[in-house]
């Protein structure tokens, strides 16, 4: 059983409709494929969340019959189902696409309690400029239009998630006096990226990490030369071209790390380091 077949069968298994003869092959694949297992867990947790938080509304019989007739007469125009979050909430995914869940203790992460006292960023459309991705992702988080799907209870479990499940060398800064909100992994044009979200009082700190080798080898994501040069020269480089925003860029081992928030540079440094 391949990945496409397993992804097609996830909803059937969660609805209790999967044929018993298929289940062994289904779960055998999940035990070997971290990404399919992540997708399964994401849909499973989402279904639990929805069943506990959304009230069922019954459709009038005439409308229900009309819908059934329409479904019966239409043919499927797609071979692979969209993720359950897209189908139900119709929310935009991360602009750096293909968010993958972890394998254990994951929960749905919805930022309904974030402050809305943020200035709207006016950034160029998503392209291969990594800095644009950082600004746009941050803007989407605080504007509650881009919602991280996966949260972890603590940084330690997130580190295990990256190291064991994803095999990505993520760096989780000390983030003194900050509350850890979530972590996830995604890909943009085959370039893997780690995402971390923290909160201090009402201030959100978003961190994006990518390996230098990925930037060099794939060239589908890039960093402006001046920023990369400064990051290599300094322990930490701040780009303050946008008023009221602090964008920190630094190198950590094999990673290029970017952090953005609306606090001042010195306070951000105090969060990112032990000094």
Short mmCIF file of C-alpha atoms in Angstrom, two decimals:
data_model
loop_
_atom_site.label_atom_id
_atom_site.label_comp_id
_atom_site.label_asym_id
_atom_site.label_seq_id
_atom_site.Cartn_x
_atom_site.Cartn_y
_atom_site.Cartn_z
CA UNK A 1 0.00 0.00 0.00
CA UNK A 2 1.49 3.35 -1.04
CA UNK A 3 1.10 6.84 0.38
CA UNK A 4 -1.68 7.92 -1.97
CA UNK A 5 -3.74 4.84 -1.14
CA UNK A 6 -3.28 5.37 2.60
CA UNK A 7 -4.22 9.06 2.40
CA UNK A 8 -7.38 8.10 0.50
CA UNK A 9 -8.37 5.69 3.27
CA UNK A 10 -7.74 7.88 6.33
CA UNK A 11 -11.26 9.31 6.47
CA UNK A 12 -12.80 5.87 6.04
CA UNK A 13 -10.78 4.50 8.95
CA UNK A 14 -11.66 7.43 11.21
CA UNK A 15 -15.34 6.96 10.32
CA UNK A 16 -15.15 3.26 11.15
CA UNK A 17 -15.82 2.24 7.55
CA UNK A 18 -12.48 0.74 6.54
CA UNK A 19 -12.63 -2.92 5.50
CA UNK A 20 -11.07 -5.20 8.12
CA UNK A 21 -9.01 -6.97 5.48
CA UNK A 22 -7.34 -3.69 4.50
CA UNK A 23 -6.54 -2.51 8.03
CA UNK A 24 -3.32 -4.55 8.52
CA UNK A 25 -1.75 -3.12 5.37
CA UNK A 26 -3.04 0.36 6.28
CA UNK A 27 -1.47 0.38 9.75
CA UNK A 28 1.65 -1.37 8.53
CA UNK A 29 2.24 1.55 6.17
CA UNK A 30 1.60 4.08 8.97
CA UNK A 31 4.19 2.34 11.14
CA UNK A 32 6.81 2.89 8.43
CA UNK A 33 5.84 6.28 6.99
CA UNK A 34 6.15 9.21 9.41
CA UNK A 35 4.39 11.65 7.10
CA UNK A 36 1.31 9.50 6.48
CA UNK A 37 1.15 8.80 10.20
CA UNK A 38 1.30 12.53 10.86
CA UNK A 39 -1.56 13.18 8.44
CA UNK A 40 -3.60 10.43 10.08
CA UNK A 41 -3.04 11.88 13.55
CA UNK A 42 -3.88 15.39 12.38
CA UNK A 43 -7.23 14.28 10.96
CA UNK A 44 -7.91 12.18 14.04
CA UNK A 45 -7.31 15.05 16.45
CA UNK A 46 -9.22 17.47 14.24
CA UNK A 47 -12.24 15.20 14.22
CA UNK A 48 -12.15 14.95 18.02
CA UNK A 49 -11.82 18.73 18.31
CA UNK A 50 -14.75 19.35 15.98
CA UNK A 51 -17.01 16.81 17.67
CA UNK A 52 -16.37 18.40 21.06
CA UNK A 53 -16.62 22.04 20.07
CA UNK A 54 -19.10 22.30 17.21
CA UNK A 55 -22.81 21.63 17.62
CA UNK A 56 -24.48 19.45 15.02
CA UNK A 57 -27.04 21.21 12.85
CA UNK A 58 -29.53 19.08 10.95
CA UNK A 59 -30.13 19.84 7.31
CA UNK A 60 -33.75 20.23 6.17
CA UNK A 61 -34.88 17.07 4.38
CA UNK A 62 -35.55 18.77 1.04
CA UNK A 63 -32.08 20.30 1.00
CA UNK A 64 -30.45 17.07 2.12
CA UNK A 65 -32.15 15.12 -0.68
CA UNK A 66 -31.07 17.71 -3.23
CA UNK A 67 -27.46 17.49 -2.07
CA UNK A 68 -27.50 13.70 -2.19
CA UNK A 69 -28.88 13.69 -5.71
CA UNK A 70 -26.24 16.16 -6.84
CA UNK A 71 -23.45 14.11 -5.29
CA UNK A 72 -24.73 10.97 -6.94
CA UNK A 73 -24.68 12.55 -10.38
CA UNK A 74 -21.24 14.09 -10.11
CA UNK A 75 -17.97 12.26 -10.66
CA UNK A 76 -14.88 12.89 -8.68
CA UNK A 77 -12.45 15.21 -10.41
CA UNK A 78 -9.62 14.60 -8.00
CA UNK A 79 -7.68 11.54 -6.94
CA UNK A 80 -6.47 12.65 -3.55
CA UNK A 81 -8.55 14.21 -0.82
CA UNK A 82 -7.66 17.59 0.61
CA UNK A 83 -6.71 17.69 4.26
CA UNK A 84 -9.59 17.74 6.69
CA UNK A 85 -8.71 21.24 7.88
CA UNK A 86 -9.04 22.63 4.38
CA UNK A 87 -12.30 20.81 3.76
CA UNK A 88 -14.01 21.89 6.96
CA UNK A 89 -12.60 25.27 7.86
CA UNK A 90 -11.53 26.41 4.40
CA UNK A 91 -8.63 28.23 6.02
CA UNK A 92 -5.45 29.14 4.15
CA UNK A 93 -2.55 26.86 4.91
CA UNK A 94 0.91 28.09 5.78
CA UNK A 95 2.27 30.08 2.91
CA UNK A 96 5.25 27.78 3.24
CA UNK A 97 3.26 24.71 2.42
CA UNK A 98 2.68 21.12 3.50
CA UNK A 99 2.54 21.29 7.27
CA UNK A 100 3.29 17.92 8.83
CA UNK A 101 2.15 16.74 12.27
CA UNK A 102 4.25 14.83 14.77
CA UNK A 103 3.63 11.30 15.95
CA UNK A 104 2.63 11.68 19.59
CA UNK A 105 0.81 14.02 21.96
CA UNK A 106 -0.24 16.46 19.28
CA UNK A 107 -3.17 18.83 19.70
CA UNK A 108 -4.98 21.21 17.45
CA UNK A 109 -3.44 24.65 17.82
CA UNK A 110 -5.85 27.51 17.15
CA UNK A 111 -4.73 31.01 18.07
CA UNK A 112 -8.11 32.40 19.09
CA UNK A 113 -6.67 34.28 22.07
CA UNK A 114 -4.01 36.31 20.29
CA UNK A 115 -4.01 40.03 20.63
CA UNK A 116 -5.25 41.95 17.59
CA UNK A 117 -3.24 45.09 18.40
CA UNK A 118 -0.85 44.59 15.51
CA UNK A 119 -0.21 46.86 12.61
CA UNK A 120 -1.05 45.32 9.27
CA UNK A 121 2.13 44.43 7.41
CA UNK A 122 2.38 45.44 3.78
CA UNK A 123 4.83 42.91 2.39
CA UNK A 124 5.50 41.77 -1.14
CA UNK A 125 3.63 38.64 -2.26
CA UNK A 126 5.14 35.29 -1.41
CA UNK A 127 8.12 34.54 -3.63
CA UNK A 128 11.48 32.89 -3.09
CA UNK A 129 12.66 35.61 -0.67
CA UNK A 130 12.86 33.95 2.74
CA UNK A 131 12.48 37.28 4.54
CA UNK A 132 9.15 37.86 2.81
CA UNK A 133 8.03 34.44 4.02
CA UNK A 134 8.94 35.37 7.59
CA UNK A 135 7.01 38.64 7.52
CA UNK A 136 3.98 37.12 5.81
CA UNK A 137 3.81 34.11 8.11
CA UNK A 138 4.03 36.35 11.16
CA UNK A 139 1.35 38.61 9.76
CA UNK A 140 -0.89 35.63 9.12
CA UNK A 141 -0.42 34.31 12.65
CA UNK A 142 -1.26 37.52 14.49
CA UNK A 143 -4.10 38.25 12.06
CA UNK A 144 -5.46 34.73 12.71
CA UNK A 145 -5.63 34.02 9.00
CA UNK A 146 -2.78 31.53 8.94
CA UNK A 147 -3.25 29.00 11.70
CA UNK A 148 -0.50 26.60 12.78
CA UNK A 149 -2.06 23.18 12.88
CA UNK A 150 0.12 21.48 15.46
CA UNK A 151 1.07 22.47 18.98
CA UNK A 152 3.29 20.79 21.49
CA UNK A 153 3.06 20.95 25.24
CA UNK A 154 6.69 21.92 25.78
CA UNK A 155 9.89 22.67 23.85
CA UNK A 156 11.41 19.32 24.79
CA UNK A 157 8.70 17.35 23.02
CA UNK A 158 9.06 19.64 20.00
CA UNK A 159 12.78 18.92 19.90
CA UNK A 160 12.03 15.19 19.91
CA UNK A 161 9.52 15.75 17.12
CA UNK A 162 12.07 17.47 14.90
CA UNK A 163 14.94 15.10 15.69
CA UNK A 164 13.15 11.76 15.62
CA UNK A 165 10.09 12.18 13.40
CA UNK A 166 11.37 14.70 10.86
CA UNK A 167 15.16 14.33 11.10
CA UNK A 168 15.56 18.11 10.99
CA UNK A 169 18.25 19.79 13.15
CA UNK A 170 15.93 22.40 14.65
CA UNK A 171 17.25 24.82 17.25
CA UNK A 172 14.92 25.86 20.07
CA UNK A 173 16.32 29.03 21.70
CA UNK A 174 16.06 29.52 25.48
CA UNK A 175 13.20 32.04 25.01
CA UNK A 176 13.42 33.25 28.59
CA UNK A 177 10.12 34.36 30.16
CA UNK A 178 8.21 33.23 27.06
CA UNK A 179 5.45 30.68 26.73
CA UNK A 180 5.96 28.02 24.08
CA UNK A 181 2.90 27.83 21.83
CA UNK A 182 3.71 25.57 18.93
CA UNK A 183 6.13 23.98 16.51
CA UNK A 184 5.77 22.51 13.08
CA UNK A 185 7.67 21.44 10.00
CA UNK A 186 6.81 22.32 6.43
CA UNK A 187 8.25 22.39 2.95
CA UNK A 188 8.39 25.05 0.28
CA UNK A 189 9.54 23.85 -3.14
CA UNK A 190 11.30 20.87 -1.51
CA UNK A 191 13.06 23.05 1.07
CA UNK A 192 12.34 21.93 4.64
CA UNK A 193 11.64 24.62 7.23
CA UNK A 194 10.95 24.58 10.96
CA UNK A 195 8.47 26.98 12.56
CA UNK A 196 8.33 27.96 16.23
CA UNK A 197 5.80 30.24 17.94
CA UNK A 198 6.21 31.79 21.39
CA UNK A 199 4.34 34.37 23.42
CA UNK A 200 5.35 36.87 26.09
CA UNK A 201 2.33 38.57 27.59
CA UNK A 202 0.55 39.77 24.44
CA UNK A 203 3.60 39.74 22.19
CA UNK A 204 4.05 36.95 19.65
CA UNK A 205 7.53 35.81 18.59
CA UNK A 206 7.71 33.72 15.43
CA UNK A 207 10.87 31.88 14.36
CA UNK A 208 11.61 30.27 11.00
CA UNK A 209 14.63 28.01 10.50
CA UNK A 210 16.18 26.51 7.37
CA UNK A 211 19.46 24.70 6.79
CA UNK A 212 22.16 26.53 4.88
CA UNK A 213 22.66 23.47 2.68
CA UNK A 214 19.01 23.59 1.60
CA UNK A 215 19.36 27.25 0.66
CA UNK A 216 22.53 26.52 -1.26
CA UNK A 217 21.44 23.34 -3.03
CA UNK A 218 17.83 24.03 -3.98
CA UNK A 219 17.93 27.78 -4.61
CA UNK A 220 14.13 27.87 -4.46
CA UNK A 221 14.41 29.97 -1.30
CA UNK A 222 16.94 32.75 -0.95
CA UNK A 223 18.11 35.39 1.49
CA UNK A 224 19.15 38.86 0.32
CA UNK A 225 22.93 38.98 0.05
CA UNK A 226 23.32 41.94 2.40
CA UNK A 227 21.38 40.21 5.16
CA UNK A 228 23.27 36.95 4.76
CA UNK A 229 26.64 38.75 4.81
CA UNK A 230 25.73 40.64 7.99
CA UNK A 231 24.41 37.49 9.66
CA UNK A 232 27.73 35.75 8.96
CA UNK A 233 29.74 38.72 10.27
CA UNK A 234 27.71 39.31 13.43
CA UNK A 235 26.43 37.02 16.13
CA UNK A 236 22.98 38.38 15.40
CA UNK A 237 21.80 40.83 12.74
CA UNK A 238 18.72 43.02 13.04
CA UNK A 239 16.78 44.20 10.04
CA UNK A 240 14.62 47.16 11.07
CA UNK A 241 13.45 48.38 7.70
CA UNK A 242 9.84 48.09 8.89
CA UNK A 243 8.91 50.45 11.70
CA UNK A 244 7.82 48.83 14.99
CA UNK A 245 9.07 45.38 13.93
CA UNK A 246 12.24 43.58 14.95
CA UNK A 247 13.57 40.96 12.57
CA UNK A 248 16.60 39.07 13.90
CA UNK A 249 18.73 36.88 11.63
CA UNK A 250 21.53 34.68 12.92
CA UNK A 251 23.40 31.47 12.20
CA UNK A 252 23.31 28.48 14.53
CA UNK A 253 25.42 25.51 13.49
CA UNK A 254 24.00 24.46 10.10
CA UNK A 255 20.90 26.65 10.37
CA UNK A 256 19.86 30.10 9.28
CA UNK A 257 17.37 31.37 11.87
CA UNK A 258 14.95 34.29 11.57
CA UNK A 259 12.85 35.68 14.43
CA UNK A 260 10.24 38.41 14.13
CA UNK A 261 8.18 40.26 16.73
CA UNK A 262 6.99 43.73 17.67
CA UNK A 263 9.20 44.13 20.70
CA UNK A 264 12.48 46.05 20.68
CA UNK A 265 15.79 44.50 19.70
CA UNK A 266 17.31 44.28 23.17
CA UNK A 267 14.29 42.57 24.66
CA UNK A 268 14.26 40.08 21.79
CA UNK A 269 17.95 39.33 22.40
CA UNK A 270 17.18 38.66 26.07
CA UNK A 271 14.61 36.09 24.98
CA UNK A 272 16.85 34.40 22.43
CA UNK A 273 19.96 34.05 24.58
CA UNK A 274 21.00 33.13 28.10
CA UNK A 275 23.16 36.27 28.40
#
